[in-house]
mmCIF file of N, CA and C in Angstrom:
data_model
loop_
_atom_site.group_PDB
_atom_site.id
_atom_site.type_symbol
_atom_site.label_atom_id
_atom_site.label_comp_id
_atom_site.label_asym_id
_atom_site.label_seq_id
_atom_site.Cartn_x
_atom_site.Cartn_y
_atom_site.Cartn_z
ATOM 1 N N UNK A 50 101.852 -26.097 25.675
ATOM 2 C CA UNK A 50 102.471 -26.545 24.456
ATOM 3 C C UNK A 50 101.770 -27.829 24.024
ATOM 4 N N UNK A 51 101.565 -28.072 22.380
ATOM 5 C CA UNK A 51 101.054 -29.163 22.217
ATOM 6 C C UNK A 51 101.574 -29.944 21.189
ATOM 7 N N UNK A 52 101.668 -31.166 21.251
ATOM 8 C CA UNK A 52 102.362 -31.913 20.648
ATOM 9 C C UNK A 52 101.640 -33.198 19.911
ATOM 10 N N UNK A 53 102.076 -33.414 18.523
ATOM 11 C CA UNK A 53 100.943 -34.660 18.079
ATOM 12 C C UNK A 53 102.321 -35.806 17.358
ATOM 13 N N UNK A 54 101.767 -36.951 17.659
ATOM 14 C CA UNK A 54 102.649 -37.658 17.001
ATOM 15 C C UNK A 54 103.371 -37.480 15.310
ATOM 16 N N UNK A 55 103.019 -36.598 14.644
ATOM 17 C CA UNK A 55 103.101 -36.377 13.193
ATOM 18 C C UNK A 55 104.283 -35.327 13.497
ATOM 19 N N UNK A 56 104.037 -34.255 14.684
ATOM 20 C CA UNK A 56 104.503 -33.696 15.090
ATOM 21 C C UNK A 56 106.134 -33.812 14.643
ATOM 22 N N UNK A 57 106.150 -34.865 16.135
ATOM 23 C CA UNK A 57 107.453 -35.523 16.821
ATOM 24 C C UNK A 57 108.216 -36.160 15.631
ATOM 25 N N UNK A 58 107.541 -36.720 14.667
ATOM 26 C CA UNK A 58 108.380 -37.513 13.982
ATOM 27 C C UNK A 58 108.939 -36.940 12.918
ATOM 28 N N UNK A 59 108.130 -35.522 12.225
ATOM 29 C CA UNK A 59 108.843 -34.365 11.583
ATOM 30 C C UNK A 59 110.258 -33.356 12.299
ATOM 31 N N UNK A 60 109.925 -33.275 13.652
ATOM 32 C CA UNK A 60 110.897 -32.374 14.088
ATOM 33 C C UNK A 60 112.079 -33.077 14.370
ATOM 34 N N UNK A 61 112.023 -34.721 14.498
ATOM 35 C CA UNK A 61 112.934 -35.855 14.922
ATOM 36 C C UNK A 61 114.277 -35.632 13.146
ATOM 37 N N UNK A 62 112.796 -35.462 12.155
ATOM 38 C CA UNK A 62 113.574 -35.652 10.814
ATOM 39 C C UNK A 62 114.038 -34.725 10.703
ATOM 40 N N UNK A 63 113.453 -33.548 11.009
ATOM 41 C CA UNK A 63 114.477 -32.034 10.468
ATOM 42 C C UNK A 63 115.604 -31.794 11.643
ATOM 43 N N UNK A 64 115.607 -32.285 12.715
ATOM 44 C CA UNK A 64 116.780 -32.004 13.784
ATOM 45 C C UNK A 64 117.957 -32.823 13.498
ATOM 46 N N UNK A 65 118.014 -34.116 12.946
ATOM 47 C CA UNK A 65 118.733 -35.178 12.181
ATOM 48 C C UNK A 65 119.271 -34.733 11.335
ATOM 49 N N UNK A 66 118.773 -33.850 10.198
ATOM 50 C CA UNK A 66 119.662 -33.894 9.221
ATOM 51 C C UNK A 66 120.472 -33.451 9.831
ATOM 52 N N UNK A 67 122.212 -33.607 8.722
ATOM 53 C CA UNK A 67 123.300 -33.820 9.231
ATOM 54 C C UNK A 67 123.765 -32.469 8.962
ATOM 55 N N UNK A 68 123.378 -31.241 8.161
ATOM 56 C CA UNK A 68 123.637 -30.207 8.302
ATOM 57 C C UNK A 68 123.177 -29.323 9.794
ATOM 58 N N UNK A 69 122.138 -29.449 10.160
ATOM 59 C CA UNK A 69 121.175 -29.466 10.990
ATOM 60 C C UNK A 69 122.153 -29.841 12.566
ATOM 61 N N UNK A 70 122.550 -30.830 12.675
ATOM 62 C CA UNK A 70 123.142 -31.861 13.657
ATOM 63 C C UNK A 70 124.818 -30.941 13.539
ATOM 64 N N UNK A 71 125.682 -30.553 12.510
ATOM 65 C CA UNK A 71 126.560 -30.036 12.492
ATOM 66 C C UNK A 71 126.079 -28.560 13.056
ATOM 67 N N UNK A 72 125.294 -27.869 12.738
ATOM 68 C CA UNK A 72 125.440 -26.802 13.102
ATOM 69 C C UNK A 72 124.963 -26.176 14.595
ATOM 70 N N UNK A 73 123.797 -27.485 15.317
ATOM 71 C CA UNK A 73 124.007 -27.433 16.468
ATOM 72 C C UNK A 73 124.549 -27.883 17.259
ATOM 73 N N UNK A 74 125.553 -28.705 16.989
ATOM 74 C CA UNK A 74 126.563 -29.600 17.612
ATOM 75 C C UNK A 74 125.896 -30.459 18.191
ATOM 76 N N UNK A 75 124.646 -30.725 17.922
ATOM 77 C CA UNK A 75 124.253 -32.403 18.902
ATOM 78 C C UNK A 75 124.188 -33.328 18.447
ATOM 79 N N UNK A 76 124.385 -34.333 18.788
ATOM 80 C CA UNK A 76 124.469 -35.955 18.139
ATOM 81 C C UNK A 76 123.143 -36.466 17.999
ATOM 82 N N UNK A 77 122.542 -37.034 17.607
ATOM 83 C CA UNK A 77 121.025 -37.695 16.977
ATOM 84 C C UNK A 77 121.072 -38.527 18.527
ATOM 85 N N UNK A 78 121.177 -38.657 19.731
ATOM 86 C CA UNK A 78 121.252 -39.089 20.966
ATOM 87 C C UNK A 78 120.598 -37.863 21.513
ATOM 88 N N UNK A 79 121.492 -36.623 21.361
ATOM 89 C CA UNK A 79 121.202 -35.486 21.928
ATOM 90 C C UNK A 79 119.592 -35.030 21.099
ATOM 91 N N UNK A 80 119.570 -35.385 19.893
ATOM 92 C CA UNK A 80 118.079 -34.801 19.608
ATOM 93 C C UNK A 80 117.132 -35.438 20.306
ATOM 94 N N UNK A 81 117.012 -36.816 20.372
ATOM 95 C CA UNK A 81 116.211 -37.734 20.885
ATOM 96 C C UNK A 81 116.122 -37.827 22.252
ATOM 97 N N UNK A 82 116.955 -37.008 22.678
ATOM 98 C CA UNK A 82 116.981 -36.576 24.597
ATOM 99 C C UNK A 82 115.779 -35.529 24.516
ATOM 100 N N UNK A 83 116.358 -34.503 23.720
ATOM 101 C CA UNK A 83 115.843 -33.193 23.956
ATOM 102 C C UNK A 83 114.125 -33.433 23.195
ATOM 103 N N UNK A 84 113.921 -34.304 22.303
ATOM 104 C CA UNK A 84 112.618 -34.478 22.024
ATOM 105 C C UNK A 84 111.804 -35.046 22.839
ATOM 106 N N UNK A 85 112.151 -36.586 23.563
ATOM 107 C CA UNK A 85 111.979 -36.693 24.825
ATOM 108 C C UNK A 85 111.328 -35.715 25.885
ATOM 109 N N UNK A 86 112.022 -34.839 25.930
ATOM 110 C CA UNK A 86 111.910 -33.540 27.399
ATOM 111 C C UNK A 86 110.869 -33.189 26.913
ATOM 112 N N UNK A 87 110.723 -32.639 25.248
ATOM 113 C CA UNK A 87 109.204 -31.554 24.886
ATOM 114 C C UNK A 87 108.235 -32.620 25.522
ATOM 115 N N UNK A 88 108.124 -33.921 24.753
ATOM 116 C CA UNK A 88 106.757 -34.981 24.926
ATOM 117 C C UNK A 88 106.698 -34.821 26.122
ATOM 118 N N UNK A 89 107.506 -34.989 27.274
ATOM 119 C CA UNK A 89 107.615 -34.954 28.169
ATOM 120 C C UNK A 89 106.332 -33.997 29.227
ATOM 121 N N UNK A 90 106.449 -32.663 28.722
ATOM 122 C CA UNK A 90 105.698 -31.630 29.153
ATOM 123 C C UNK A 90 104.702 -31.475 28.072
ATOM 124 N N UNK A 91 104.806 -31.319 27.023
ATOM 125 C CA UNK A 91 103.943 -30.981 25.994
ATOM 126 C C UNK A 91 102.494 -32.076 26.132
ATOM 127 N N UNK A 92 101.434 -31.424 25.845
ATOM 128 C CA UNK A 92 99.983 -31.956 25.759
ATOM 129 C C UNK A 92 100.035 -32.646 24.705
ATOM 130 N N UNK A 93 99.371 -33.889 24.456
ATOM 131 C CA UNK A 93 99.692 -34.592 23.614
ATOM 132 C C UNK A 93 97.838 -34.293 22.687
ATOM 133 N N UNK A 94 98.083 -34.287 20.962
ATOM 134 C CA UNK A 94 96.794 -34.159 20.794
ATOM 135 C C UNK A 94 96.553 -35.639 19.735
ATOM 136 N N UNK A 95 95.469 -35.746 20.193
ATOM 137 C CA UNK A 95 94.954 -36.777 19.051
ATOM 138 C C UNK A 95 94.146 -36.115 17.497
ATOM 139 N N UNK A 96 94.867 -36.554 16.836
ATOM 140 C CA UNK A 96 94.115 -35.525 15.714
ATOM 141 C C UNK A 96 92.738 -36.572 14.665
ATOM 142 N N UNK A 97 91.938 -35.735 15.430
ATOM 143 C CA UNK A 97 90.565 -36.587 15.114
ATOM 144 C C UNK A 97 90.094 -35.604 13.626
ATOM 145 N N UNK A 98 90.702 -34.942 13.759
ATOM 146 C CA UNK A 98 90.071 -33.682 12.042
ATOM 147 C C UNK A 98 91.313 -33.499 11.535
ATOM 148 N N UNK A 99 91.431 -33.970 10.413
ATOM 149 C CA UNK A 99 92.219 -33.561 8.957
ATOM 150 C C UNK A 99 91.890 -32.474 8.501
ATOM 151 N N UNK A 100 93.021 -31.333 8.267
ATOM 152 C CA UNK A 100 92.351 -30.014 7.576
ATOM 153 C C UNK A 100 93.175 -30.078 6.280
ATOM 154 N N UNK A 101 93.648 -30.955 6.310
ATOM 155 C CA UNK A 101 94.807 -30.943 4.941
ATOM 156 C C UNK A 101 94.051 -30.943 3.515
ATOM 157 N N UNK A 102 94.153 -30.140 2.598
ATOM 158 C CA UNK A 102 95.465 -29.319 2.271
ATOM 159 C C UNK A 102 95.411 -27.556 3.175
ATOM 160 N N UNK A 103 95.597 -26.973 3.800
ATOM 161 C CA UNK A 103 95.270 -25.297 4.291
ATOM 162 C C UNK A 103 96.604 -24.639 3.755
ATOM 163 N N UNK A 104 97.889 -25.300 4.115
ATOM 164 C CA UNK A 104 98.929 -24.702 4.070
ATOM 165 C C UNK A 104 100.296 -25.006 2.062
ATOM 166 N N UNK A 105 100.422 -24.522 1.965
ATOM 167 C CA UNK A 105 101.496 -24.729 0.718
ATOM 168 C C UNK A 105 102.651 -25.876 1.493
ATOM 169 N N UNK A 106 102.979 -25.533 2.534
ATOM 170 C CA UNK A 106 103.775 -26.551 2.870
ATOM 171 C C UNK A 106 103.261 -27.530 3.775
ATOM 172 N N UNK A 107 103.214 -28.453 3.532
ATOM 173 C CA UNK A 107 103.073 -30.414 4.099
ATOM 174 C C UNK A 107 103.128 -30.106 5.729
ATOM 175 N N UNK A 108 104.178 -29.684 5.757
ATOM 176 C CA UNK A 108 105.161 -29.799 7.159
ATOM 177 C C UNK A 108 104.411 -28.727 8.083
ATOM 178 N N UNK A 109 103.868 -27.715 7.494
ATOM 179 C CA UNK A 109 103.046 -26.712 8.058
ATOM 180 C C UNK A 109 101.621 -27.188 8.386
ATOM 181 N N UNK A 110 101.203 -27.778 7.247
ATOM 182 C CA UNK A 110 99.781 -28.075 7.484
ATOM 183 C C UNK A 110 99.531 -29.373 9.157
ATOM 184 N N UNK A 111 100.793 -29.882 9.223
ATOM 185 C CA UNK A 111 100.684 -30.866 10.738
ATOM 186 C C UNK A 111 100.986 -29.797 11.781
ATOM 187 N N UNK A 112 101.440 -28.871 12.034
ATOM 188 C CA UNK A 112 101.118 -27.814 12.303
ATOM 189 C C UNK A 112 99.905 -27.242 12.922
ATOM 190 N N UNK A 113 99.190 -26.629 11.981
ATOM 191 C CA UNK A 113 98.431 -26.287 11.887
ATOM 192 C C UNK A 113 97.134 -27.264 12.387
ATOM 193 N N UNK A 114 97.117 -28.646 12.240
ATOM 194 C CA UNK A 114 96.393 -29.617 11.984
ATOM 195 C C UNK A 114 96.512 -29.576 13.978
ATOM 196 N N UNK A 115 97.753 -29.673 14.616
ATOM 197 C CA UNK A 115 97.883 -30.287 15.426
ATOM 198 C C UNK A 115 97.106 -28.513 16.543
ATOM 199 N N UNK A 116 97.058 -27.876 16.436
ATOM 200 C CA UNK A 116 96.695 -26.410 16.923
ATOM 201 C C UNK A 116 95.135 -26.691 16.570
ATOM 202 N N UNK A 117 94.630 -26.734 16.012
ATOM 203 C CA UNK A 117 93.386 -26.861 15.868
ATOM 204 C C UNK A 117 92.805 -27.964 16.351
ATOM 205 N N UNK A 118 92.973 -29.012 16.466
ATOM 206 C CA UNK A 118 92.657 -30.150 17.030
ATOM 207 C C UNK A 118 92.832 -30.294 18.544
ATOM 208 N N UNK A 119 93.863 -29.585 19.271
ATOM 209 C CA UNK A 119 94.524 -29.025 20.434
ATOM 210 C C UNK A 119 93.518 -27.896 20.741
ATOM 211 N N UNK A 120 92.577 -27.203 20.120
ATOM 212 C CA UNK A 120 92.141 -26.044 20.638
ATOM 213 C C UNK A 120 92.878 -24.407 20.844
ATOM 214 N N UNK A 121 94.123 -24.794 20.532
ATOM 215 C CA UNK A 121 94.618 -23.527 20.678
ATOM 216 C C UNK A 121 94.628 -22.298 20.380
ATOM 217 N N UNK A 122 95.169 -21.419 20.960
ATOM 218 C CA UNK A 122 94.235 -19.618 21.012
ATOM 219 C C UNK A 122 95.553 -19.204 20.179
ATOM 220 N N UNK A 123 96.672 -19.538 20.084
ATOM 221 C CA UNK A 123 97.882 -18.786 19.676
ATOM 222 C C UNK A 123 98.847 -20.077 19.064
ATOM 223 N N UNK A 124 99.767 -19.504 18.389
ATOM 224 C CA UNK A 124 100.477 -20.407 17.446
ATOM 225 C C UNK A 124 101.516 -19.792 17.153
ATOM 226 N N UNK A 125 102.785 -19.966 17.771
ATOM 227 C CA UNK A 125 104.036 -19.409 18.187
ATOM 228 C C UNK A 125 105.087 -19.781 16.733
ATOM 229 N N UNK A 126 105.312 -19.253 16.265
ATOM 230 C CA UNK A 126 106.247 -19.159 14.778
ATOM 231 C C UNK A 126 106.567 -17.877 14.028
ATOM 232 N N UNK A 127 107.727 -18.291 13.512
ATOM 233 C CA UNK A 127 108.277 -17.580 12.765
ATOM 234 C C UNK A 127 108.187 -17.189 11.013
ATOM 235 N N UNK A 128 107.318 -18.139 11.623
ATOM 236 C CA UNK A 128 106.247 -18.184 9.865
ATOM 237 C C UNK A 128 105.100 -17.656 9.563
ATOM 238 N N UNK A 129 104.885 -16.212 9.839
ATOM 239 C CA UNK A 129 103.582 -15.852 10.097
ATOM 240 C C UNK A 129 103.154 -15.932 8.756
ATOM 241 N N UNK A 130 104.267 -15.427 7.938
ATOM 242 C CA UNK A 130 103.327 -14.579 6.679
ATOM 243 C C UNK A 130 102.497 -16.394 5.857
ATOM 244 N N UNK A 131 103.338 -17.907 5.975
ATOM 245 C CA UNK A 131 102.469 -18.608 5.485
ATOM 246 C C UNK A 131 101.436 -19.265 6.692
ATOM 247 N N UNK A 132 101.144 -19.142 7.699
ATOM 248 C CA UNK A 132 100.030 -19.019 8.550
ATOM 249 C C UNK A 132 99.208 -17.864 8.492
ATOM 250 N N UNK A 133 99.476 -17.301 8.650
ATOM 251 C CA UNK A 133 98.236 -16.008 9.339
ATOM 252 C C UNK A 133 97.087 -16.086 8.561
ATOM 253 N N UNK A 134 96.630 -15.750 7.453
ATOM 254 C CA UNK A 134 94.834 -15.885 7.308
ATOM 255 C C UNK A 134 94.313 -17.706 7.627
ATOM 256 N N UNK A 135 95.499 -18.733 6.861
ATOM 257 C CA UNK A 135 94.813 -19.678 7.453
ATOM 258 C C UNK A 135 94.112 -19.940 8.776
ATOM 259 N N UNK A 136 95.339 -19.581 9.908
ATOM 260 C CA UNK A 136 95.274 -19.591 11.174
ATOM 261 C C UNK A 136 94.142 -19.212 11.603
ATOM 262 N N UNK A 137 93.774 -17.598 11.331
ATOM 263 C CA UNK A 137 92.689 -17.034 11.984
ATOM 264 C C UNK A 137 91.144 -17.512 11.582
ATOM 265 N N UNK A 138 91.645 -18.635 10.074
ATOM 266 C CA UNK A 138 89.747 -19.363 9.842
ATOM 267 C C UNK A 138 89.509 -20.075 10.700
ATOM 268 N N UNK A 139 90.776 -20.581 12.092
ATOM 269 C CA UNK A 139 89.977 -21.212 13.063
ATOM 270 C C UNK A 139 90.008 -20.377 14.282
ATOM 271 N N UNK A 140 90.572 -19.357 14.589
ATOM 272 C CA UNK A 140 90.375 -18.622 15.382
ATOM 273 C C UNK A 140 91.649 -18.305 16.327
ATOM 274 N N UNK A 141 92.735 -18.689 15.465
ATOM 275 C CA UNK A 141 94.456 -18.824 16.258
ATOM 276 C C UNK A 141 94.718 -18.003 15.800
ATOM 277 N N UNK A 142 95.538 -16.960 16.759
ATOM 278 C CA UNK A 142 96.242 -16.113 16.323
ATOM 279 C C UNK A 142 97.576 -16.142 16.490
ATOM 280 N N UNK A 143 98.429 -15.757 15.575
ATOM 281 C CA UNK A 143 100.269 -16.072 14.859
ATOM 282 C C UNK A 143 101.007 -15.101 15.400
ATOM 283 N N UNK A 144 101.870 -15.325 16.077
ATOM 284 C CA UNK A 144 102.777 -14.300 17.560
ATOM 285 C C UNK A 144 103.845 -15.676 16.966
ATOM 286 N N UNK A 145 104.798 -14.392 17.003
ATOM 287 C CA UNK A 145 106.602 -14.895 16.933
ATOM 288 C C UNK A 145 106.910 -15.364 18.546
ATOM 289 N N UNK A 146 107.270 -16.190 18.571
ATOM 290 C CA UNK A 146 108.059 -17.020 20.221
ATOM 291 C C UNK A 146 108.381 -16.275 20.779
ATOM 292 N N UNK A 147 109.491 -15.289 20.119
ATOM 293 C CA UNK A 147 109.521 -14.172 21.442
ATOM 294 C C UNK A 147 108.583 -13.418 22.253
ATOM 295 N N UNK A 148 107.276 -12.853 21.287
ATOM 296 C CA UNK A 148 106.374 -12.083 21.806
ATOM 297 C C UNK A 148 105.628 -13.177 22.810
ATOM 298 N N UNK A 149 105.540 -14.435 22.364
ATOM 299 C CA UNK A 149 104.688 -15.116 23.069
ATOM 300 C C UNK A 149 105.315 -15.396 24.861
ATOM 301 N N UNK A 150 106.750 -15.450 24.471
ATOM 302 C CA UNK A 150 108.013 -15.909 25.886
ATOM 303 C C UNK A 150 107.553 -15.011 26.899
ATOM 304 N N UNK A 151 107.751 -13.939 25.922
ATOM 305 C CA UNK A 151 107.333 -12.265 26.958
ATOM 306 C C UNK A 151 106.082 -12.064 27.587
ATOM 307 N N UNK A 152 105.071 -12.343 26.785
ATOM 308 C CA UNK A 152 104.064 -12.311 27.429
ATOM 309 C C UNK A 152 103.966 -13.348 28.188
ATOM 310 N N UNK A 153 104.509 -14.544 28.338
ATOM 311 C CA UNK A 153 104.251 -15.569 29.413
ATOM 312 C C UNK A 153 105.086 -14.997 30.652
ATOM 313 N N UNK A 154 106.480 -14.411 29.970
ATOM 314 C CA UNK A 154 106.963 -13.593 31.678
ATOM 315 C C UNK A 154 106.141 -12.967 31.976
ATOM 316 N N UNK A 155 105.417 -12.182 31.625
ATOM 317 C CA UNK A 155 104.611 -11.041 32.363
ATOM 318 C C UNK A 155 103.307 -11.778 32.963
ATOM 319 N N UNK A 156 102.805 -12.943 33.079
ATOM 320 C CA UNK A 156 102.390 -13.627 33.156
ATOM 321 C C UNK A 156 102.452 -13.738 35.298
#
């Protein structure tokens, strides 16, 4: 798993909102635990290449930015249809989390 500071501080903002925070019942304590744990394990990348603009959405393109800079072979989301041709101009291929979970059990 890889993780970039642009990352952390987007998923910090979308886990916060207060709709967000109501509907998983955790307190902005509990996000900042559980973000904690990812950094924790997650590879940290330095993003030395800007690919921005690739994606329609902002929030995607750090994303994307942070997978490519990371080297990565696969890119686990539920967003294929606005990844997938970007993805594959660097050579990542777009698998939903589950397929990816599964294939790591079989692993």
């Amino acid at each position: 798993m890889l993780i970039s500071v642009p990352l952390v501080v987007e998923y910090e903002a979308v886990m916060t909102r207060a709709e967000h925070l109501t509907a998983s019942r955790l307190s902005v304590k509990d996000v900042e635990s559980l973000l904690d744990a990812v950094v924790s394990v997650a590879e940290p990348v330095r993003l030395a290449f800007l690919w921005r603009p690739q994606l329609k959405d902002p929030a995607d393109d750090m994303v994307l930015e942070t997978a490519v800079n990371g080297g990565a072979d696969i890119l686990a989301t539920f967003n294929q249809k606005d990844f997938g041709r970007n993805a594959m101009k660097f050579g990542i291929r777009i698998a939903r989390p589950g397929d990816v979970l599964a294939a790591l059990e079989k692993q």
